[in-house]
CSV table of C-alpha atoms in Angstrom, one decimal:
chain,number,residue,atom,x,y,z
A,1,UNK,CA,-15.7,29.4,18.9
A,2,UNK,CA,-12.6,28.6,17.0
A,3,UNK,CA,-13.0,26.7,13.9
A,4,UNK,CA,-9.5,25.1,15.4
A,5,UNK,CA,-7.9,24.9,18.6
A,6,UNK,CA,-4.8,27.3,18.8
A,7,UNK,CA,-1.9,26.5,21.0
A,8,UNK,CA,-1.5,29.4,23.9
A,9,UNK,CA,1.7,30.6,24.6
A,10,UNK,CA,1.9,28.1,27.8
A,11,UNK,CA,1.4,25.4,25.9
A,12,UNK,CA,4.0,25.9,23.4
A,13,UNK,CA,6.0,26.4,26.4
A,14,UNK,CA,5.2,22.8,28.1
A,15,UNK,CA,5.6,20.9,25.2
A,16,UNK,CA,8.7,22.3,23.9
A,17,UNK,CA,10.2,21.7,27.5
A,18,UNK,CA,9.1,18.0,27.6
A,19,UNK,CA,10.6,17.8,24.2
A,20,UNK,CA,14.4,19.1,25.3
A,21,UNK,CA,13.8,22.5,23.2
A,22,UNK,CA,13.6,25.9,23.7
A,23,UNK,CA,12.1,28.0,21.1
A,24,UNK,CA,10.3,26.6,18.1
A,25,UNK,CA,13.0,27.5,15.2
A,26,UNK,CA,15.0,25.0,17.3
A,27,UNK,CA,12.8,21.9,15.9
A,28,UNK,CA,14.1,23.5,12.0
A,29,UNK,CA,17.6,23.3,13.1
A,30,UNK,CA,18.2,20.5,10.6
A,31,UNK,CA,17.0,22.8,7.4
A,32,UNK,CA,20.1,24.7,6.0
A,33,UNK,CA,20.0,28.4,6.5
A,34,UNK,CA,19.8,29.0,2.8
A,35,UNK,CA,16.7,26.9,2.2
A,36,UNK,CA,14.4,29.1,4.9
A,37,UNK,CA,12.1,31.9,4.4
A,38,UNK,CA,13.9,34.0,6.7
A,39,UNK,CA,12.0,37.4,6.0
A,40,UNK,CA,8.8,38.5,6.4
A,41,UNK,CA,6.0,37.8,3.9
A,42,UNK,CA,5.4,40.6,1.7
A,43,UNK,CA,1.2,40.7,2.5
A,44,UNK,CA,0.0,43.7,4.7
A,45,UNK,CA,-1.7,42.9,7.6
A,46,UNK,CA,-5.2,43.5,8.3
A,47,UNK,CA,-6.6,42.9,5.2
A,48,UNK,CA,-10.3,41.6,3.8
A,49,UNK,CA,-10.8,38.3,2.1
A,50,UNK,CA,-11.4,40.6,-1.2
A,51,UNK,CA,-8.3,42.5,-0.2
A,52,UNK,CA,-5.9,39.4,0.2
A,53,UNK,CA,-7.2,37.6,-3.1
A,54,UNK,CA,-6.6,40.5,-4.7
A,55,UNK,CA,-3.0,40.7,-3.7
A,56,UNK,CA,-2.1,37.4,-4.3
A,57,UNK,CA,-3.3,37.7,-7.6
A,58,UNK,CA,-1.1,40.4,-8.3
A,59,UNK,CA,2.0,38.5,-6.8
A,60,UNK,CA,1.3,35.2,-8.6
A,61,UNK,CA,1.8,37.6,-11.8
A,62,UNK,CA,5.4,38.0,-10.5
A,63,UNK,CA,5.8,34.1,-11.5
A,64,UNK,CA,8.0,33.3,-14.4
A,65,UNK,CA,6.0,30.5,-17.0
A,66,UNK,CA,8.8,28.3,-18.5
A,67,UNK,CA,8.6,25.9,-21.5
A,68,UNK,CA,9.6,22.8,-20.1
A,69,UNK,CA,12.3,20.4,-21.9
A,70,UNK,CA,13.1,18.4,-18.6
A,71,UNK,CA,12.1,15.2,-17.0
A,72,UNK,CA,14.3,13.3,-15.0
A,73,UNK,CA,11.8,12.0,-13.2
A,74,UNK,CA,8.9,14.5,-13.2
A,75,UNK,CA,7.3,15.4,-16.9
A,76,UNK,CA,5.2,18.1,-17.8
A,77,UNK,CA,2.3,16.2,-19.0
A,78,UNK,CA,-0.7,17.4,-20.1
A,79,UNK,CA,-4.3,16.7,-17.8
A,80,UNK,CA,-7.4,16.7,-19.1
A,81,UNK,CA,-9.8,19.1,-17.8
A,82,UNK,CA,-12.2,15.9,-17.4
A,83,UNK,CA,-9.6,14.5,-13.9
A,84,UNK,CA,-10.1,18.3,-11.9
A,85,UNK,CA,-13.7,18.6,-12.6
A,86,UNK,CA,-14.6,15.1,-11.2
A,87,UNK,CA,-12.0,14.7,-8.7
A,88,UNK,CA,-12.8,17.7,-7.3
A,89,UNK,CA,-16.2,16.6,-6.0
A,90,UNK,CA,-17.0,16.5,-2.9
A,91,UNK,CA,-17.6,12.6,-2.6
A,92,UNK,CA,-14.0,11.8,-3.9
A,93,UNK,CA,-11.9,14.6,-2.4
A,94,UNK,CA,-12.9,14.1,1.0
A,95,UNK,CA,-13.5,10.3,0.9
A,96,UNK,CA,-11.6,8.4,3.3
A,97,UNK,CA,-10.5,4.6,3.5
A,98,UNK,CA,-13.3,2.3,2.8
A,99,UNK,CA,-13.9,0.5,5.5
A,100,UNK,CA,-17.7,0.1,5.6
A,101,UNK,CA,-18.4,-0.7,1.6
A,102,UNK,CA,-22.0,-0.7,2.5
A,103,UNK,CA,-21.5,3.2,1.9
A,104,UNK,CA,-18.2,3.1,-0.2
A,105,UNK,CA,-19.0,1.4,-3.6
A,106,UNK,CA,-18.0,4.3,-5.6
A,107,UNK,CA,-14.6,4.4,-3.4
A,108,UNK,CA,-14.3,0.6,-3.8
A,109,UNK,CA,-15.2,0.8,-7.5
A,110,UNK,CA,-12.9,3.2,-8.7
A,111,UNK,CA,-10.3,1.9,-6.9
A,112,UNK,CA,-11.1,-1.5,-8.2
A,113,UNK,CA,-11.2,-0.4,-11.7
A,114,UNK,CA,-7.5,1.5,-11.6
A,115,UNK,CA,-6.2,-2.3,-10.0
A,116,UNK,CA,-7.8,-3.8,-13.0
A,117,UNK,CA,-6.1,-0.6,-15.2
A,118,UNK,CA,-2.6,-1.3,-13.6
A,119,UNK,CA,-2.7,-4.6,-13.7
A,120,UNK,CA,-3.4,-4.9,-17.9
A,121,UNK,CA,-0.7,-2.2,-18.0
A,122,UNK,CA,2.0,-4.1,-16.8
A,123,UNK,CA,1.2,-7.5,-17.2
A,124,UNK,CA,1.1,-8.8,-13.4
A,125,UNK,CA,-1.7,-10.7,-11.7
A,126,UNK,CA,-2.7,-8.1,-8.7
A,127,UNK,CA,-2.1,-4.7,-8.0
A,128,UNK,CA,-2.8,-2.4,-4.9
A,129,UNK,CA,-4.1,1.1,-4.5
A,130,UNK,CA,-1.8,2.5,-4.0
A,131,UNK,CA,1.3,4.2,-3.1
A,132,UNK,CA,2.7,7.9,-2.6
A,133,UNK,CA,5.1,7.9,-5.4
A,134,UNK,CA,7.7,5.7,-7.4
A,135,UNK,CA,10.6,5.7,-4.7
A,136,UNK,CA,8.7,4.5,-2.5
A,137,UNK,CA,6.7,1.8,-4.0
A,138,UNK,CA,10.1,0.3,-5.2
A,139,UNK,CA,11.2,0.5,-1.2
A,140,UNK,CA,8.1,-1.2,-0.4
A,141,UNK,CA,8.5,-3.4,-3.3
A,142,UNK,CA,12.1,-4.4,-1.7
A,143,UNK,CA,10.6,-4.8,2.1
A,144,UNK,CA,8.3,-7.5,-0.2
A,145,UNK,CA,11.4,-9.1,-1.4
A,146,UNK,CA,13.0,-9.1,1.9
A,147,UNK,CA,10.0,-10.3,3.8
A,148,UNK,CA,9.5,-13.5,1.0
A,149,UNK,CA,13.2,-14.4,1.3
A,150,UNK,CA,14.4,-13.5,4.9
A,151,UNK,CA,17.7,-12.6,3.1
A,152,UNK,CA,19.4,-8.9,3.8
A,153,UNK,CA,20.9,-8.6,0.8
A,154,UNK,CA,19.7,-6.4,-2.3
A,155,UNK,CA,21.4,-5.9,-5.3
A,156,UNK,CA,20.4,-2.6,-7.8
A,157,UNK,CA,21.4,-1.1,-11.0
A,158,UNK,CA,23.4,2.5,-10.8
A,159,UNK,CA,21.7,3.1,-13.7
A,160,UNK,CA,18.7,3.2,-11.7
A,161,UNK,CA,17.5,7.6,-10.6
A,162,UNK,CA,19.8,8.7,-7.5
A,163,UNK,CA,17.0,9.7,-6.0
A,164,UNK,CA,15.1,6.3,-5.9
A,165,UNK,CA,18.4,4.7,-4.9
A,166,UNK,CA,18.5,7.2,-2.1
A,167,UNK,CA,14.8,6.2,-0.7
A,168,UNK,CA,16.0,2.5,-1.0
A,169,UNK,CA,19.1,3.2,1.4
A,170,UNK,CA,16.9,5.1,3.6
A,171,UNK,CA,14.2,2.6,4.0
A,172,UNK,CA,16.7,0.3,4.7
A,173,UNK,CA,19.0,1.7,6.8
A,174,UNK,CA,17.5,0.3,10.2
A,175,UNK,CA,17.0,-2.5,8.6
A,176,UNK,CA,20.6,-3.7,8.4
A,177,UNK,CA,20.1,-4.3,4.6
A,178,UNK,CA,23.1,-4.8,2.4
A,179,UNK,CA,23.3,-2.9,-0.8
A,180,UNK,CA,25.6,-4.4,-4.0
A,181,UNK,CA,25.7,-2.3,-7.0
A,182,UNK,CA,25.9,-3.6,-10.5
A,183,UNK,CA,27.4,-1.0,-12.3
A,184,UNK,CA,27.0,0.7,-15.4
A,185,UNK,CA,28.2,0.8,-18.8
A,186,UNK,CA,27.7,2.8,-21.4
A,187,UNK,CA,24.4,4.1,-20.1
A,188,UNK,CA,23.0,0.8,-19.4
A,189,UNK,CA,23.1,-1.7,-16.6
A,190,UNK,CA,26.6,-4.7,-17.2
A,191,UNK,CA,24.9,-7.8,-16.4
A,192,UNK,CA,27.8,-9.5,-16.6
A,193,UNK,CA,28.6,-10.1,-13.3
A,194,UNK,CA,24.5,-10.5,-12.1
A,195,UNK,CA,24.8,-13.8,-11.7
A,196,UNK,CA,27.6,-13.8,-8.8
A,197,UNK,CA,25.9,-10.3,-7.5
A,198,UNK,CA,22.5,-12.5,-6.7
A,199,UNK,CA,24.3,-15.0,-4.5
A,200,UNK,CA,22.0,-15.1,-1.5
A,201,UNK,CA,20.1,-11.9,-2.4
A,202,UNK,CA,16.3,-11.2,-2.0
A,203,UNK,CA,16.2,-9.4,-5.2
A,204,UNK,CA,17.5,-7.3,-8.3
A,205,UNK,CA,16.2,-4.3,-8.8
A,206,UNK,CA,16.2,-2.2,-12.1
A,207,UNK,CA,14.5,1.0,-13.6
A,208,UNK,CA,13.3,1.1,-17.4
A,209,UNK,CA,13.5,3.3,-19.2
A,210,UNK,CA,16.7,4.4,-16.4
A,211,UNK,CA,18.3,7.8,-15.3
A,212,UNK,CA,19.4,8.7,-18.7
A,213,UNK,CA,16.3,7.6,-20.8
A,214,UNK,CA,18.2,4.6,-22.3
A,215,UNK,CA,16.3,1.2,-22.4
A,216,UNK,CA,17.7,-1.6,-20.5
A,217,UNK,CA,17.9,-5.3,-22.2
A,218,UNK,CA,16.2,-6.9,-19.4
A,219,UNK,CA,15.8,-10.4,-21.4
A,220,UNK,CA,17.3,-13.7,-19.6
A,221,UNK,CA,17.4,-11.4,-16.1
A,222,UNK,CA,14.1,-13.1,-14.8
A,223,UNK,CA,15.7,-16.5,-15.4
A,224,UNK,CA,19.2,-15.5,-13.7
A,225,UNK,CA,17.2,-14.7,-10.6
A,226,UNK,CA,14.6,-17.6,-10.5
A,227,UNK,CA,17.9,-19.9,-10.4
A,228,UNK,CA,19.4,-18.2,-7.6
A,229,UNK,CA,16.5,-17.9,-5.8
A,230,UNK,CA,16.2,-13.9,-5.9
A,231,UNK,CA,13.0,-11.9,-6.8
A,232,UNK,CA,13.2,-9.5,-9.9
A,233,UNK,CA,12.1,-6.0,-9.3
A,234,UNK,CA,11.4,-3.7,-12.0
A,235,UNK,CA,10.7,-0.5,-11.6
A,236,UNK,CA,9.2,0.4,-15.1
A,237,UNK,CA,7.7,3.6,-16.3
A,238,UNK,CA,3.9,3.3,-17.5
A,239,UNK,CA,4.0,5.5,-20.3
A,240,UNK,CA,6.8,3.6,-21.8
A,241,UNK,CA,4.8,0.3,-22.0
A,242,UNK,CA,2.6,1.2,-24.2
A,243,UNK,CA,5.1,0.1,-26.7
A,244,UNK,CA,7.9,-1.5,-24.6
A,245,UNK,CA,7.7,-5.4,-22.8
A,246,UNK,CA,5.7,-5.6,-20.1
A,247,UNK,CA,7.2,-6.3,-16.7
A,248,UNK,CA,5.1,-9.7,-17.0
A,249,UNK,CA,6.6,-10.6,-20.0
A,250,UNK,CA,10.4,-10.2,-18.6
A,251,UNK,CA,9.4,-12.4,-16.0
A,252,UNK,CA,9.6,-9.9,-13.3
A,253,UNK,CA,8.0,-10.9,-9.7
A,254,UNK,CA,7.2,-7.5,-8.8
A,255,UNK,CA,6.5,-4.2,-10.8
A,256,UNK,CA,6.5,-0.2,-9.3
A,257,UNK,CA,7.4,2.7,-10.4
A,258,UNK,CA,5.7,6.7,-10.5
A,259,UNK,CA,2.4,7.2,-12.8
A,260,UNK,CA,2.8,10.7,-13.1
A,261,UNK,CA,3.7,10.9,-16.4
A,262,UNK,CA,-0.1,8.8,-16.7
A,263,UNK,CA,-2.2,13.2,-16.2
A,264,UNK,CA,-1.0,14.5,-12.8
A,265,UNK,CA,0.9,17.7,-13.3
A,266,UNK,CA,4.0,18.8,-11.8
A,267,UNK,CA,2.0,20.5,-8.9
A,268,UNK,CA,5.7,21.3,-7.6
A,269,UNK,CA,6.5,18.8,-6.9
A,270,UNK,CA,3.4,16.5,-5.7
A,271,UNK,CA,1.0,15.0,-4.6
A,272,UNK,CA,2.1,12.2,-6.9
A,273,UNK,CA,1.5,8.6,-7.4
A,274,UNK,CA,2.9,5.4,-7.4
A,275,UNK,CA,2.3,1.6,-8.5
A,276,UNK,CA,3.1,-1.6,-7.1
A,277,UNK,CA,2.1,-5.0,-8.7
A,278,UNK,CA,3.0,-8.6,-8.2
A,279,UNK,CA,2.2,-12.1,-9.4
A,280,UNK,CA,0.0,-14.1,-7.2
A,281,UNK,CA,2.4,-15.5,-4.9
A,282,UNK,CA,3.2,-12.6,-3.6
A,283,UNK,CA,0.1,-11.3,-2.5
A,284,UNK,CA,0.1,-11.8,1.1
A,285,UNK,CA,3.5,-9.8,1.1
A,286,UNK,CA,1.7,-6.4,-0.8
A,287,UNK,CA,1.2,-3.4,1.2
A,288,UNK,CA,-2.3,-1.3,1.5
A,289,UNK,CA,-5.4,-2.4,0.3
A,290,UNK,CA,-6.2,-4.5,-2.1
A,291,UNK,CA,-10.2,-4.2,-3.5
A,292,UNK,CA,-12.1,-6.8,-5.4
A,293,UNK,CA,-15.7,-8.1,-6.9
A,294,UNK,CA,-18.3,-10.2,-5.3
A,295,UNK,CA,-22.0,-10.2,-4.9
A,296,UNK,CA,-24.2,-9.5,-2.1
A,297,UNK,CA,-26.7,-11.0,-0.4
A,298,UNK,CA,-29.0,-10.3,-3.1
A,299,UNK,CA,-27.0,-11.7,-6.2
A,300,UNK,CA,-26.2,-8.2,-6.9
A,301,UNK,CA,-22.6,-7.1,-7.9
A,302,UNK,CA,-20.3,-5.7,-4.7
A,303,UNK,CA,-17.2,-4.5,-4.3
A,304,UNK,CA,-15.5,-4.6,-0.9
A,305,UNK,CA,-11.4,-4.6,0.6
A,306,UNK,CA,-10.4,-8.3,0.0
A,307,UNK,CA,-7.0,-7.4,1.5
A,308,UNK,CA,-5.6,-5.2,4.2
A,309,UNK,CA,-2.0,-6.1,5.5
A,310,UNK,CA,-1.6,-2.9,7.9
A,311,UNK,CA,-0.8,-2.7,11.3
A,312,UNK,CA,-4.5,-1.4,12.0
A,313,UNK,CA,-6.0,-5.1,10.9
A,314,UNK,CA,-2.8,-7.3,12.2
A,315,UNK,CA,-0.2,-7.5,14.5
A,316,UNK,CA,2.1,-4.6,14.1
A,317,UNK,CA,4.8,-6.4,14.0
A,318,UNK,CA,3.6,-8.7,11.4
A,319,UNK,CA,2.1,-5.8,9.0
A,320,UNK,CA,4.1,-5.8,5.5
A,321,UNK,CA,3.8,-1.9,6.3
A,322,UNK,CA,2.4,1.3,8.0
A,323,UNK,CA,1.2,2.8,4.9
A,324,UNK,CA,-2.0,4.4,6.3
A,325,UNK,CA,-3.6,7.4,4.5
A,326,UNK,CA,-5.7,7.3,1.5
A,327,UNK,CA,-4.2,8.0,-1.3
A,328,UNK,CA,-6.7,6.7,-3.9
A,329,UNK,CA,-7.6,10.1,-4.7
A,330,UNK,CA,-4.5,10.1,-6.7
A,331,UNK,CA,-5.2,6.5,-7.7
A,332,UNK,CA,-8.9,8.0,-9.1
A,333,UNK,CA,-7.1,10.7,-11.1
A,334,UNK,CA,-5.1,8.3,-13.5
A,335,UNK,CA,-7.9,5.7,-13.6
A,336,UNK,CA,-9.9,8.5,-15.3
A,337,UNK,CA,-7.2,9.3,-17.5
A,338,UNK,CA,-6.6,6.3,-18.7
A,339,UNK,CA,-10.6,5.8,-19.5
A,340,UNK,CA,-10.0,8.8,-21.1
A,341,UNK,CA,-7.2,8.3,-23.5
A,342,UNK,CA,-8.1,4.7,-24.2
A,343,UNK,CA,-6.2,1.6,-25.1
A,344,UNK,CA,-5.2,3.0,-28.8
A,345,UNK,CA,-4.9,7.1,-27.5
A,346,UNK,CA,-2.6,5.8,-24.7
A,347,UNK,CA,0.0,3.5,-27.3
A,348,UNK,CA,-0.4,6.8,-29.1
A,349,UNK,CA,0.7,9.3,-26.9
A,350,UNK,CA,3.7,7.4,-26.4
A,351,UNK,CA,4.3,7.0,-30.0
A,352,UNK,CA,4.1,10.6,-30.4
A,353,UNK,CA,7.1,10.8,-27.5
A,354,UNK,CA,8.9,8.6,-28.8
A,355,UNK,CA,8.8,10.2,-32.0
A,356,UNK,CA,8.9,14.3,-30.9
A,357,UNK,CA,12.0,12.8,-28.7
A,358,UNK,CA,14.1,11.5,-32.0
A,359,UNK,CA,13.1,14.3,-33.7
A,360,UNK,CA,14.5,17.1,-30.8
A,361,UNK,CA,17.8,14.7,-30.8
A,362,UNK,CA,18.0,14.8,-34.7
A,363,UNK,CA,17.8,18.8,-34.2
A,364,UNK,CA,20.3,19.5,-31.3
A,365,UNK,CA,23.0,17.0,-32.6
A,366,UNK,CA,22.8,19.4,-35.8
A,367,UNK,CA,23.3,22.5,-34.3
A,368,UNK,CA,26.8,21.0,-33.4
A,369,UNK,CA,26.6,22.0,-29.3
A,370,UNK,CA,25.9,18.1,-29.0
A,371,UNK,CA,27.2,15.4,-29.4
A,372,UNK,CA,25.7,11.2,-28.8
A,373,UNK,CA,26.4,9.9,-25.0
A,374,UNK,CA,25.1,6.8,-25.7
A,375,UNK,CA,24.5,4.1,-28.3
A,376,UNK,CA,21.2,2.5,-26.6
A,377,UNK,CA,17.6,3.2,-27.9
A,378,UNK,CA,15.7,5.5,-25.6
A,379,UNK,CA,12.2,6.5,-25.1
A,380,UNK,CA,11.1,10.1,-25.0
A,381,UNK,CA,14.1,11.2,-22.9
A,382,UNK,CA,17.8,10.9,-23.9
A,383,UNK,CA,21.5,12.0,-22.9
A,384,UNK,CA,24.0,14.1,-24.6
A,385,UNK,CA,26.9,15.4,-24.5
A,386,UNK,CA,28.1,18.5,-24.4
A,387,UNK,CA,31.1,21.0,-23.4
A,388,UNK,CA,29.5,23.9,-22.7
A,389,UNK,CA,29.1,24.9,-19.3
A,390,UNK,CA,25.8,24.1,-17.2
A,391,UNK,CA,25.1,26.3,-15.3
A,392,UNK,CA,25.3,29.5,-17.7
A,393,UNK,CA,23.5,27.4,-20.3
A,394,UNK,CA,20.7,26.5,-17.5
A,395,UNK,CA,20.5,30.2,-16.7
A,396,UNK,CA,21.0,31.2,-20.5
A,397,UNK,CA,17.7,29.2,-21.1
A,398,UNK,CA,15.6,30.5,-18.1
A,399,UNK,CA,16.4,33.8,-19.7
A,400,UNK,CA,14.6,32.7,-23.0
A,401,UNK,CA,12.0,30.8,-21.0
A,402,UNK,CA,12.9,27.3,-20.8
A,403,UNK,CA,13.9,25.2,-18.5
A,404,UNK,CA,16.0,23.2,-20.2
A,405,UNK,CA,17.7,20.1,-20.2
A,406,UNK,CA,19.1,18.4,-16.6
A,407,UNK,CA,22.9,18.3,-16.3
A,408,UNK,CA,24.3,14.7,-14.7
A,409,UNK,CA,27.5,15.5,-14.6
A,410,UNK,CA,30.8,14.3,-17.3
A,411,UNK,CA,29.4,16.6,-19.8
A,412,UNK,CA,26.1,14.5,-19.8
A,413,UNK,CA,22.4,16.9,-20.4
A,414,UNK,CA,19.5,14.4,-20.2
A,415,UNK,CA,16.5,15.9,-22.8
A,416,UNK,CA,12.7,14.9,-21.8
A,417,UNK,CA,9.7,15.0,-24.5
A,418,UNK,CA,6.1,14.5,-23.9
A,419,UNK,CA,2.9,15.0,-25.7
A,420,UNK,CA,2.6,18.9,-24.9
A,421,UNK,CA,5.5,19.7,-27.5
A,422,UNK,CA,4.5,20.5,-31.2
A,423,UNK,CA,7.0,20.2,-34.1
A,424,UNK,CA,6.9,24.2,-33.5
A,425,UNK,CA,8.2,24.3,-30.0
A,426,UNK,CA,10.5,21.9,-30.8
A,427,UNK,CA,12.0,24.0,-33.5
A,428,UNK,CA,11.7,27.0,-31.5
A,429,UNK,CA,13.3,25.3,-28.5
A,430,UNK,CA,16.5,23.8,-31.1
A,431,UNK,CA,16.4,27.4,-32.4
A,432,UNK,CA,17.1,29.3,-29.1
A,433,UNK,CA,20.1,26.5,-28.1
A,434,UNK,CA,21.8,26.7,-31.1
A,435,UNK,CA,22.6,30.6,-30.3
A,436,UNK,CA,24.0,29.9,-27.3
A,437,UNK,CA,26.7,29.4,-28.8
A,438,UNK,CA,26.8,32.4,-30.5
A,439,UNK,CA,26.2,34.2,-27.3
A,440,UNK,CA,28.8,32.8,-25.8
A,441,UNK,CA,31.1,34.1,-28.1
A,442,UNK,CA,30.3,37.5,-28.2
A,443,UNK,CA,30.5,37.4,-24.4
């Protein structure tokens, strides 16, 4: 008996012919060329589970370790050893949606206490649990916006990541929604023209700290939108407000943004995790599941879904979304983290950013490579400038084994920090730039 079904040959067959195809490489016709695995794997055939561990072992050796001075939206953070070894049990890792709390109040509690986690973070009045990743949340956050305001219109920074204003244009391409930029100068948002941008819009969306680690001067924004009836979105990094204002207290309605930075490691890439917090009168707009406290029949203390606005419990065409699979797992992960750093370890660690960050900028602007992009105060990432070339300095520092800073184009490097970097990477790291120039010249 087959622990799975396999397909036979005539099955593939039928269903690629009721599908208009012909072979199966036909359905990967829309990945370039140069981005597929188009040789064979190098594992012999035929071999025993001992065999196979054995070999992958010896090929994972093959992988080249780098010291990481990049973030740009993913940050090589460090994880407790206290998140794997609990979220790796059983209970948790293959735990499903909730439904029957009778059986879930562990599920329900967790997820009840990273709400109440989020929620103190950012200053907002109710949270869900949760979403895939920053982009995201911030498109969901914007179906919220256009939902409570029936308007098409959404108006963002360009200071905000590409790659977030990318989701937002693909979420709301078969929507019909219109897209107005407010554009940038010097490294932050120009607000001057907000006011006239938010005529007839749903909402404003920024992104604090944004795409070059500058910090945007959000004050007054909140006020400019509650007069012209728009929604303020901010999509704030979590880290950052351990020291910075809260989204509640610049008056935003809605709150999102990626909580990577909060222990999940770069994984390649994912799974990550996102946020997405609103005040009260938005609540009926959220996505997902929302969990709260009550007692049961026996005065004891409960916790149960108080909130489900998918297209499983409503009409579909009335659901705020068709997010569907659990991802608390990932909401589990930095709701232990943040138990274990605590309220002082967590305004710490960003201190220490902050501070490791100034410190790497002091360096490189001394080793005269670099030069300031921007006059804005930044967190633990920041932009330079610089005329050497990027891609020979990129594959200078791979060489050394760093992966180094992330070129945006005009000359522009941004630099990320976090709490895995002593004073004596940092040095080392300075250290190996500043003879790149000195390479380069012998060269």
């Amino acid at each position: 008996m087959h622990k799975y079904l396999p397909h036979t040959s005539l099955d593939i067959e039928e269903m690629l012919k009721v599908i208009g195809v012909n072979h199966l490489d036909d359905l990967f016709t829309n990945i370039p060329s140069n981005l597929r695995f188009n040789r064979e794997y190098n594992i012999e055939n035929q071999l025993s589970d001992i065999d196979v561990t054995k070999r992958l072992h010896q090929l994972s050796k093959e992988n080249t370790v780098l010291n990481i001075f990049r973030g740009y939206g993913a940050y090589d953070v460090y994880t407790p050893s206290v998140i794997k070894s609990l979220t790796s049990r059983q209970e948790f890792i293959t735990s499903y949606t909730p439904y029957q709390p009778e059986v879930s109040q562990g599920t329900l509690q967790y997820i009840f206490e990273f709400q109440s986690m989020i929620c103190e973070i950012t200053g907002m009045d109710v949270t869900n649990a949760s979403m895939y990743d920053g982009p995201t949340a911030t498109a969901e956050a914007m179906f919220m916006a256009l939902a409570h305001s029936k308007s098409k219109k959404i108006v963002y920074s360009e200071t905000m990541h590409p790659r977030i204003i990318e989701v937002l244009k693909t979420y709301g391409h078969f929507r019909d929604v219109e897209f107005v930029a407010l554009k940038e100068k010097n490294g932050v948002t120009d607000l001057s023209v907000l006011d006239e941008s938010l005529t007839n819009a749903a909402a404003v969306i920024f992104q604090n700290p944004n795409r070059y680690g500058n910090i945007e001067n959000l004050n007054g924004v909140s006020d400019i939108a509650k007069a012209k009836q728009s929604l303020f979105i901010l999509n704030a990094c979590p880290r950052s407000l351990a020291i910075l204002k809260t989204p509640g207290e610049l008056g935003a309605d809605i709150a999102c943004g990626e909580l990577q930075t909060l222990g999940v490691p770069l994984s390649y890439g994912g799974a990550y995790v996102g946020y997405l917090a609103a005040k009260n009168h938005l609540l009926r707009k959220m996505p997902g599941r929302i969990c709260g406290v009550t007692t049961d029949v026996d005065g004891k203390r409960a916790f149960v879904l108080t909130l489900q606005a998918r297209e499983q419990h409503i009409r579909r065409a009335k659901a705020n979304s068709n997010i569907c699979s659990n991802q608390s797992l990932m909401a589990l992960s930095v709701a232990i983290y943040l138990s274990w750093v605590g309220k002082y370890g967590y305004q710490d660690l960003a201190k220490y950013s902050l501070n490791a960050a100034n410190y790497l900028k002091k360096s490189l602007l001394a080793t005269g490579l670099f030069s300031e992009a921007f006059s804005s105060p930044h967190f633990n990432e920041f932009t330079l400038t610089s005329n050497v070339d990027p891609v020979k300095f990129d594959s200078y520092l791979i060489e050394k084994g760093y992966l180094g800073p992330y070129a945006v184009g005009d000359n522009k490097f941004v630099f990320a920090v976090t709490e895995k970097k002593s004073k004596k990477e940092i040095d080392e790291f300075v250290k190996v730039v500043g003879e790149f120039k000195w390479c380069t010249m012998i060269n």
